[in-house]
Structure formats: structure tokens, C-alpha cells
Tab-separated table of C-alpha atoms and ligand atoms in Angstrom:
chain	number	residue	atom	x	y	z
A	1	MET	CA	18.910	-5.232	-6.750
A	2	THR	CA	17.236	-1.970	-8.344
A	3	ASP	CA	14.913	0.090	-6.629
A	4	THR	CA	12.659	0.593	-9.585
A	5	ASN	CA	10.416	-1.665	-11.533
A	6	LEU	CA	11.700	-3.065	-14.932
A	7	LEU	CA	8.507	-2.335	-16.596
A	8	ASP	CA	8.555	1.267	-15.770
A	9	ASN	CA	9.737	3.595	-12.968
A	10	ARG	CA	7.461	2.217	-10.201
A	11	PRO	CA	9.107	1.029	-7.022
A	12	PRO	CA	9.458	-2.660	-6.741
A	13	PRO	CA	6.476	-4.706	-5.833
A	14	ARG	CA	5.797	-5.622	-2.057
A	15	TRP	CA	4.289	-8.554	-0.382
A	16	ILE	CA	1.364	-7.793	1.979
A	17	ASP	CA	2.134	-9.769	5.018
A	18	GLY	CA	-1.151	-11.220	6.333
A	19	GLN	CA	0.751	-13.287	8.910
A	20	ALA	CA	2.365	-10.250	10.577
A	21	LEU	CA	-0.901	-8.269	10.458
A	22	ALA	CA	-2.916	-11.189	12.011
A	23	ALA	CA	-0.343	-11.645	14.584
A	24	ARG	CA	-0.752	-7.909	15.566
A	25	VAL	CA	-4.600	-8.243	15.541
A	26	ARG	CA	-4.373	-11.331	17.862
A	27	ALA	CA	-1.888	-9.498	20.176
A	28	GLU	CA	-4.147	-6.616	20.708
A	29	LEU	CA	-7.069	-8.935	21.266
A	30	LYS	CA	-5.073	-10.852	23.823
A	31	ARG	CA	-4.455	-7.574	25.746
A	32	LYS	CA	-8.248	-6.681	25.650
A	33	VAL	CA	-9.256	-10.382	26.703
A	34	GLN	CA	-6.900	-9.974	29.698
A	35	GLU	CA	-8.556	-6.725	30.814
A	36	ALA	CA	-11.989	-8.600	30.605
A	37	SER	CA	-10.810	-11.480	32.534
A	38	GLU	CA	-9.705	-9.212	35.266
A	39	ARG	CA	-13.416	-8.338	35.400
A	40	GLY	CA	-14.360	-12.166	35.522
A	41	LEU	CA	-15.482	-11.981	31.927
A	42	THR	CA	-14.255	-14.309	29.137
A	43	PRO	CA	-15.436	-14.151	25.436
A	44	GLY	CA	-16.463	-17.562	24.216
A	45	LEU	CA	-16.633	-19.027	20.787
A	46	ALA	CA	-18.113	-22.100	19.674
A	47	VAL	CA	-16.924	-23.828	16.335
A	48	VAL	CA	-19.117	-26.640	14.914
A	49	ARG	CA	-17.947	-29.113	12.323
A	50	VAL	CA	-19.935	-31.826	10.560
A	51	GLY	CA	-18.212	-34.631	8.738
A	52	GLU	CA	-14.497	-35.297	7.871
A	53	ASP	CA	-13.677	-32.791	5.051
A	54	PRO	CA	-9.906	-32.501	5.488
A	55	ALA	CA	-9.639	-28.740	4.510
A	56	SER	CA	-12.445	-27.940	7.045
A	57	LYS	CA	-10.561	-30.105	9.815
A	58	SER	CA	-7.432	-28.073	9.258
A	59	TYR	CA	-9.318	-24.663	9.124
A	60	VAL	CA	-11.126	-25.483	12.342
A	61	GLY	CA	-7.954	-26.603	14.071
A	62	ALA	CA	-6.576	-23.157	13.210
A	63	LYS	CA	-9.545	-21.279	14.747
A	64	VAL	CA	-9.477	-23.285	17.970
A	65	ARG	CA	-5.860	-22.679	18.325
A	66	ALA	CA	-6.138	-18.895	17.820
A	67	CYS	CA	-8.878	-18.912	20.512
A	68	ALA	CA	-6.529	-20.330	22.999
A	69	GLU	CA	-3.628	-18.008	21.895
A	70	VAL	CA	-5.895	-14.986	22.616
A	71	GLY	CA	-7.428	-16.356	26.042
A	72	PHE	CA	-10.866	-16.895	24.596
A	73	HIS	CA	-13.086	-19.816	26.010
A	74	SER	CA	-13.680	-22.007	22.942
A	75	ARG	CA	-15.994	-25.089	22.404
A	76	HIS	CA	-15.058	-27.369	19.397
A	77	ILE	CA	-18.073	-29.501	18.464
A	78	SER	CA	-17.077	-31.956	15.933
A	79	LEU	CA	-20.043	-34.275	14.691
A	80	PRO	CA	-20.058	-37.285	12.290
A	81	ALA	CA	-21.119	-36.851	8.697
A	82	THR	CA	-24.364	-38.988	9.513
A	83	THR	CA	-25.567	-36.147	11.887
A	84	THR	CA	-29.096	-35.235	10.950
A	85	GLU	CA	-30.434	-31.695	10.336
A	86	ALA	CA	-32.394	-31.883	13.428
A	87	GLU	CA	-29.568	-32.944	15.554
A	88	LEU	CA	-27.466	-29.959	14.212
A	89	LEU	CA	-30.182	-27.484	14.832
A	90	ASP	CA	-30.744	-28.924	18.481
A	91	ARG	CA	-26.835	-28.199	18.985
A	92	ILE	CA	-27.184	-24.698	17.667
A	93	ASP	CA	-30.322	-23.993	19.856
A	94	ALA	CA	-28.382	-25.089	23.012
A	95	LEU	CA	-25.226	-22.651	22.006
A	96	ASN	CA	-27.856	-19.867	21.262
A	97	ARG	CA	-28.976	-20.341	24.882
A	98	ASP	CA	-25.564	-20.828	26.448
A	99	PRO	CA	-24.445	-17.615	28.268
A	100	ALA	CA	-20.735	-18.577	28.107
A	101	ILE	CA	-20.837	-18.617	24.257
A	102	HIS	CA	-20.811	-15.153	22.440
A	103	GLY	CA	-20.073	-16.241	18.996
A	104	ILE	CA	-21.182	-19.308	16.947
A	105	LEU	CA	-19.403	-20.690	13.637
A	106	VAL	CA	-20.805	-23.746	11.591
A	107	GLN	CA	-17.865	-24.461	9.274
A	108	LEU	CA	-19.007	-24.869	5.807
A	109	PRO	CA	-19.541	-26.763	3.511
A	110	LEU	CA	-22.005	-28.936	5.378
A	111	PRO	CA	-22.917	-32.576	4.043
A	112	PRO	CA	-25.344	-32.422	1.309
A	113	SER	CA	-28.068	-33.935	3.506
A	114	ILE	CA	-28.140	-30.838	5.518
A	115	ASP	CA	-30.033	-27.592	4.508
A	116	GLU	CA	-27.157	-24.965	4.731
A	117	ALA	CA	-29.628	-21.973	4.622
A	118	ARG	CA	-31.753	-23.519	7.330
A	119	VAL	CA	-28.719	-24.108	9.854
A	120	LEU	CA	-27.387	-20.475	9.177
A	121	GLY	CA	-30.752	-19.048	9.814
A	122	ALA	CA	-31.000	-20.885	13.055
A	123	ILE	CA	-27.860	-19.120	14.675
A	124	ASP	CA	-28.951	-16.328	16.972
A	125	PRO	CA	-28.041	-13.169	14.938
A	126	ALA	CA	-26.538	-11.698	17.960
A	127	LYS	CA	-23.974	-14.746	18.172
A	128	ASP	CA	-23.497	-14.725	14.309
A	129	ALA	CA	-19.452	-14.787	14.409
A	130	ASP	CA	-19.362	-15.381	10.525
A	131	GLY	CA	-21.927	-12.769	9.729
A	132	PHE	CA	-23.851	-15.425	7.445
A	133	HIS	CA	-27.402	-15.225	9.112
A	134	PRO	CA	-29.778	-13.739	6.414
A	135	LEU	CA	-30.679	-10.812	8.709
A	136	ASN	CA	-27.079	-9.853	9.134
A	137	VAL	CA	-26.339	-10.316	5.344
A	138	GLY	CA	-29.253	-7.847	4.699
A	139	ARG	CA	-27.973	-5.435	7.276
A	140	LEU	CA	-24.634	-5.458	5.557
A	141	LEU	CA	-26.236	-4.878	2.062
A	142	LEU	CA	-27.843	-1.904	3.606
A	143	GLY	CA	-24.836	-0.413	5.292
A	144	LEU	CA	-26.190	-0.982	8.884
A	145	ASP	CA	-23.894	-2.298	11.483
A	146	ALA	CA	-23.620	-6.191	11.293
A	147	PRO	CA	-20.812	-8.632	11.977
A	148	VAL	CA	-18.745	-8.696	8.820
A	149	PRO	CA	-17.878	-11.943	7.201
A	150	CYS	CA	-14.446	-12.826	8.330
A	151	THR	CA	-12.484	-13.157	4.906
A	152	PRO	CA	-14.093	-10.060	3.310
A	153	LYS	CA	-13.200	-8.053	6.678
A	154	GLY	CA	-9.630	-9.535	6.427
A	155	ILE	CA	-9.282	-8.462	2.900
A	156	LEU	CA	-10.294	-4.773	3.601
A	157	ARG	CA	-7.754	-4.797	6.551
A	158	LEU	CA	-5.225	-6.052	4.170
A	159	LEU	CA	-5.827	-3.199	1.664
A	160	ASP	CA	-5.778	-0.541	4.559
A	161	GLU	CA	-2.521	-2.008	5.688
A	162	ALA	CA	-1.142	-1.599	2.018
A	163	GLY	CA	-2.404	2.020	2.046
A	164	VAL	CA	-4.617	1.389	-0.775
A	165	ASP	CA	-7.235	4.326	-1.213
A	166	LEU	CA	-10.296	2.613	-2.869
A	167	ARG	CA	-12.238	5.450	-3.684
A	168	GLY	CA	-13.001	5.729	-7.403
A	169	LYS	CA	-10.687	2.560	-8.086
A	170	ARG	CA	-11.800	-0.150	-10.627
A	171	VAL	CA	-11.855	-3.433	-8.593
A	172	VAL	CA	-12.577	-6.756	-10.087
A	173	VAL	CA	-13.786	-9.760	-7.768
A	174	ILE	CA	-13.389	-13.010	-9.184
A	175	GLY	CA	-15.867	-15.366	-7.603
A	176	ARG	CA	-19.483	-14.749	-6.326
A	177	SER	CA	-19.629	-17.038	-3.218
A	178	ASN	CA	-21.699	-15.922	-0.417
A	179	ILE	CA	-18.593	-16.333	1.916
A	180	VAL	CA	-16.266	-14.107	0.063
A	181	GLY	CA	-17.230	-12.731	-3.602
A	182	LYS	CA	-20.645	-11.050	-2.751
A	183	PRO	CA	-19.807	-9.584	0.719
A	184	VAL	CA	-16.457	-8.186	-0.268
A	185	ALA	CA	-17.914	-6.659	-3.397
A	186	LEU	CA	-20.531	-4.790	-0.884
A	187	LEU	CA	-17.744	-3.657	1.393
A	188	LEU	CA	-15.552	-2.339	-1.524
A	189	LEU	CA	-18.756	-0.529	-2.801
A	190	ALA	CA	-19.196	1.043	0.476
A	191	ARG	CA	-15.609	2.345	0.160
A	192	ASP	CA	-16.612	3.964	-3.168
A	193	ALA	CA	-14.979	1.566	-5.434
A	194	SER	CA	-16.416	0.716	-8.835
A	195	VAL	CA	-16.784	-2.988	-8.408
A	196	ALA	CA	-17.144	-5.784	-11.104
A	197	ILE	CA	-18.101	-9.246	-10.014
A	198	CYS	CA	-16.746	-11.977	-12.267
A	199	HIS	CA	-17.401	-15.570	-12.329
A	200	SER	CA	-17.415	-18.779	-14.598
A	201	LYS	CA	-19.802	-17.409	-17.204
A	202	THR	CA	-18.090	-14.039	-17.611
A	203	ALA	CA	-17.362	-13.521	-21.318
A	204	ASP	CA	-13.770	-12.271	-21.378
A	205	LEU	CA	-12.204	-12.671	-17.767
A	206	PRO	CA	-8.761	-11.539	-19.125
A	207	GLU	CA	-9.996	-8.428	-20.288
A	208	GLU	CA	-12.130	-7.518	-17.030
A	209	VAL	CA	-8.886	-8.185	-14.899
A	210	ARG	CA	-6.690	-6.116	-17.239
A	211	ARG	CA	-9.074	-3.060	-16.538
A	212	ALA	CA	-8.792	-3.334	-12.716
A	213	ASP	CA	-6.651	-1.402	-10.295
A	214	VAL	CA	-7.340	-3.846	-7.591
A	215	ILE	CA	-7.816	-7.698	-8.156
A	216	ILE	CA	-9.404	-9.894	-5.621
A	217	ALA	CA	-9.282	-13.486	-6.744
A	218	ALA	CA	-11.653	-15.891	-4.762
A	219	VAL	CA	-12.433	-18.567	-7.229
A	220	GLY	CA	-10.698	-21.709	-5.966
A	221	CYS	CA	-8.928	-22.423	-9.340
A	222	PRO	CA	-5.098	-22.769	-8.919
A	223	ALA	CA	-2.932	-20.198	-10.748
A	224	LEU	CA	-5.994	-18.995	-12.949
A	225	ILE	CA	-4.858	-15.382	-13.045
A	226	LYS	CA	-1.929	-14.956	-15.583
A	227	PRO	CA	0.662	-12.306	-15.509
A	228	ASP	CA	-0.384	-10.718	-18.867
A	229	TRP	CA	-3.860	-10.028	-17.269
A	230	ILE	CA	-2.431	-7.788	-14.716
A	231	LYS	CA	-2.440	-3.959	-15.234
A	232	PRO	CA	1.091	-2.648	-14.279
A	233	GLY	CA	0.916	-1.469	-10.653
A	234	ALA	CA	-2.138	-3.083	-9.661
A	235	ILE	CA	-2.935	-4.523	-6.276
A	236	ILE	CA	-3.673	-8.210	-5.903
A	237	ILE	CA	-5.305	-9.969	-3.242
A	238	ASP	CA	-5.055	-13.777	-3.615
A	239	VAL	CA	-7.970	-15.531	-1.611
A	240	GLY	CA	-7.242	-18.992	-3.157
A	241	ILE	CA	-6.090	-21.780	-1.117
A	242	ASN	CA	-5.636	-24.551	-3.299
A	243	ARG	CA	-3.735	-27.804	-2.641
A	244	THR	CA	-1.807	-29.381	-5.625
A	245	ALA	CA	-1.471	-33.212	-6.128
A	246	ALA	CA	2.107	-32.716	-4.465
A	247	GLY	CA	0.385	-31.293	-1.492
A	248	LYS	CA	1.506	-27.789	-1.863
A	249	LEU	CA	-0.737	-24.725	-1.216
A	250	VAL	CA	-1.194	-22.537	-4.096
A	251	GLY	CA	-3.374	-19.457	-4.764
A	252	ASP	CA	-5.676	-18.393	-7.526
A	253	VAL	CA	-3.119	-16.153	-9.017
A	254	GLU	CA	0.098	-17.219	-10.756
A	255	PRO	CA	2.966	-16.111	-8.401
A	256	THR	CA	4.962	-14.282	-11.173
A	257	CYS	CA	1.926	-11.729	-11.384
A	258	PHE	CA	3.601	-10.199	-8.479
A	259	ASP	CA	6.343	-8.805	-10.926
A	260	ARG	CA	3.654	-6.554	-12.514
A	261	ALA	CA	1.950	-5.584	-9.262
A	262	THR	CA	2.364	-2.662	-6.608
A	263	ALA	CA	1.652	-5.210	-3.871
A	264	MET	CA	0.077	-8.614	-3.619
A	265	THR	CA	-0.779	-11.065	-0.803
A	266	PRO	CA	1.023	-14.435	-0.804
A	267	VAL	CA	-0.290	-17.789	-0.423
A	268	PRO	CA	0.017	-19.225	2.324
A	269	GLY	CA	0.520	-16.123	4.618
A	270	GLY	CA	-1.828	-13.657	3.279
A	271	VAL	CA	-5.605	-13.745	3.527
A	272	GLY	CA	-5.750	-17.099	5.365
A	273	PRO	CA	-4.419	-15.937	8.701
A	274	MET	CA	-6.382	-12.761	8.461
A	275	THR	CA	-9.637	-14.786	8.180
A	276	VAL	CA	-8.999	-16.413	11.427
A	277	ALA	CA	-7.868	-13.163	13.074
A	278	MET	CA	-11.271	-11.508	12.047
A	279	LEU	CA	-13.174	-14.485	13.506
A	280	LEU	CA	-11.635	-13.694	16.870
A	281	ASP	CA	-12.307	-9.880	16.225
A	282	ASN	CA	-15.956	-10.501	15.403
A	283	THR	CA	-16.468	-12.673	18.437
A	284	PHE	CA	-14.909	-9.989	20.678
A	285	GLU	CA	-17.226	-7.545	19.146
A	286	LEU	CA	-20.352	-9.691	19.832
A	287	PHE	CA	-19.044	-10.286	23.418
A	288	CYS	CA	-18.773	-6.515	23.825
A	289	ARG	CA	-22.214	-5.880	22.469
A	290	GLY	CA	-23.668	-8.548	24.936
A	291	LEU	CA	-21.970	-6.500	27.843
A	292	ASP	CA	-23.597	-3.346	26.653
A	293	TYR	CA	-26.818	-5.111	26.344
A	294	ARG	CA	-26.578	-6.565	29.792
A	295	SER	CA	-25.564	-3.326	31.380
A	296	THR	CA	-28.648	-1.759	29.773
A	297	VAL	CA	-30.957	-4.315	31.354
A	298	VAL	CA	-29.424	-3.690	34.629
A	299	GLU	CA	-29.796	0.081	34.415
A	300	GLU	CA	-33.448	-0.523	33.731
B	401	GUN	N1	-15.744	-22.341	4.954
B	401	GUN	C1	-14.824	-21.458	4.190
B	401	GUN	N2	-14.741	-20.415	4.697
B	401	GUN	C2	-15.427	-20.289	5.743
B	401	GUN	C3	-15.773	-19.270	6.777
B	401	GUN	O1	-15.243	-18.173	6.653
B	401	GUN	N3	-16.591	-19.614	7.546
B	401	GUN	C4	-17.472	-20.699	7.636
B	401	GUN	N4	-18.415	-20.946	8.671
B	401	GUN	N5	-17.071	-21.774	6.816
B	401	GUN	C5	-16.118	-21.469	5.887
């Protein structure tokens, strides 16, 4: 084993361990939840899923298990694919009014018969655990306090964990979804990075990636990013969770890209666990804000 990279004199690349960081976040939250429970208060998260999408079932299962681990009250509402938009809006209305619920998440995608924008807009912005309500999206754009979408928030924590100073760095974000690409680009911009957002119509993706000091791959295309696209010493965050025909989970980045990087997140065990941990973190923040609000009302 050498202690330098074969390409140049850089230290060998490191994996950024999202599993370990997420476990630390959960342990810290568990401690805070215990403190709150000594005062008779418990954070509550409602997770709503519509239909039978296997990936959504597995993500929601992980979210509900994580709630139990840290001591949150959680409500898992699983509705059939035949649920109408009006029925779903009624459920959200009830959760908005439920004082035991501080965070609400509607798992996406929704069945095509349901208008996603209308549903996300119906969640009380003060209970918006995903930060997907248009008011909160606007606040994030303006740099105002708002719940930060979970995967982008997890990505920033992973970059901090890896000791990456984003100021002045060239970052390429591959993927322009509302869930990851757009919000992570805003967060990186707020950290003074120079951000390029690439997508399926980008003219020369390999060349865009070659220029980047930090690569965020969130496109949902197995092993799209190739080793010869990687600037030596780049940081790579692989957001992709793609299942092969053989049932194996693979990212958007070819694993051998690691050899050219300074640090890279694995799949699985990188961004995925952080998304779940940040959902808990957001819910706890919403719970604390609710307490502040209640104490203000009492004082008046
Ligand atoms: N589907 C894929 N990622 C997410 C997420 O972060 N939140 C929700 N609500 N749905 C998703």
C-alpha cells in the first residue's frame, strides 16, 4: 500500500462515510429527543405514501424506522394508488391541524392522476419537513430561513465532513430536479461556489465535468460518469441510487472514478443515509420552532 496517489503526489483517495455521519446525527438527535421527552414533549413526523412503488416503499420504511430509533412519534399513512387528489388533500389538512405532528412528508413521485404541485402546496409551510412548499422554496432561493430539502442538506453536511472549502470552487451539478439538483445548486451558491447545472440537453457533459473541482451526480443513470471525466483530485458526491437487473444498487458514478478523486461517497452508504438523517433533523427543527411559537403566544 502506498500513501500517495499513482497519478501524482496526492494522498490516496478517501471514501466519505455517510453511514457513520448519519449515525452520529441520529445519536445526537436521540439525546435531544430524550431531553424534550423529560418535559413531556415528543417530535412527531407523518410520512404519507400513495401507491405501490417499490423504491418509495423501501425509502419510507427507512424513514419510519429512523423515527423509531431516535424516539420520534411517527405516523405512516399508506394509501392505495386509486386515492383521489381530494382524499389526499383531506389527509394533509388533518395532519396540518394535528398538534402531535410537527413535520409532514409526502413521498414522491405521486401517481400521475394527482397534481404534485397542488399537494405540496397544501402542506402547512411550518410543517414542511421536505422544504418543498413553494413558499419555502422561495425563501431558500432568497437566502431566508427555511427548511432545507433533505438530500441537498445531507450533501452539504458530507462536504463539510470531508473538509471541503467550497468558496470559489467550480462545482458541477448533474441533474436539475426540484428534489436535488436545483436546491443543492442554490446551497452551493450560498457557500460562494461557482455552480454549473447540467442535464440531458447539456452539449458536452464530459467537458463540463472535467472542469469541476466538486462533482454532484444526481441524474439517476447508472455509472454515467466515467473515470476520464474526473479532474485529478476532485471531490465526488454520488446521489444516484439505481438498481441493476441483478438487484444490485449502483450510483451515477462509475466506481473506478474513486481512483482519481480526493474523496468520494459510496453507493450505498453515502448520501442515502444522510437524506434520512436530515429528514429527522428538519422535523426536530420544526418541532423546536413550534415550541418557540407556543411560548411566544403564552407570554402574550
Ligand atoms: N422521493 C425521492 N426523494 C424524496 C425526498 O427527499 N422527499 C420526498 N418527499 N420524496 C422523495
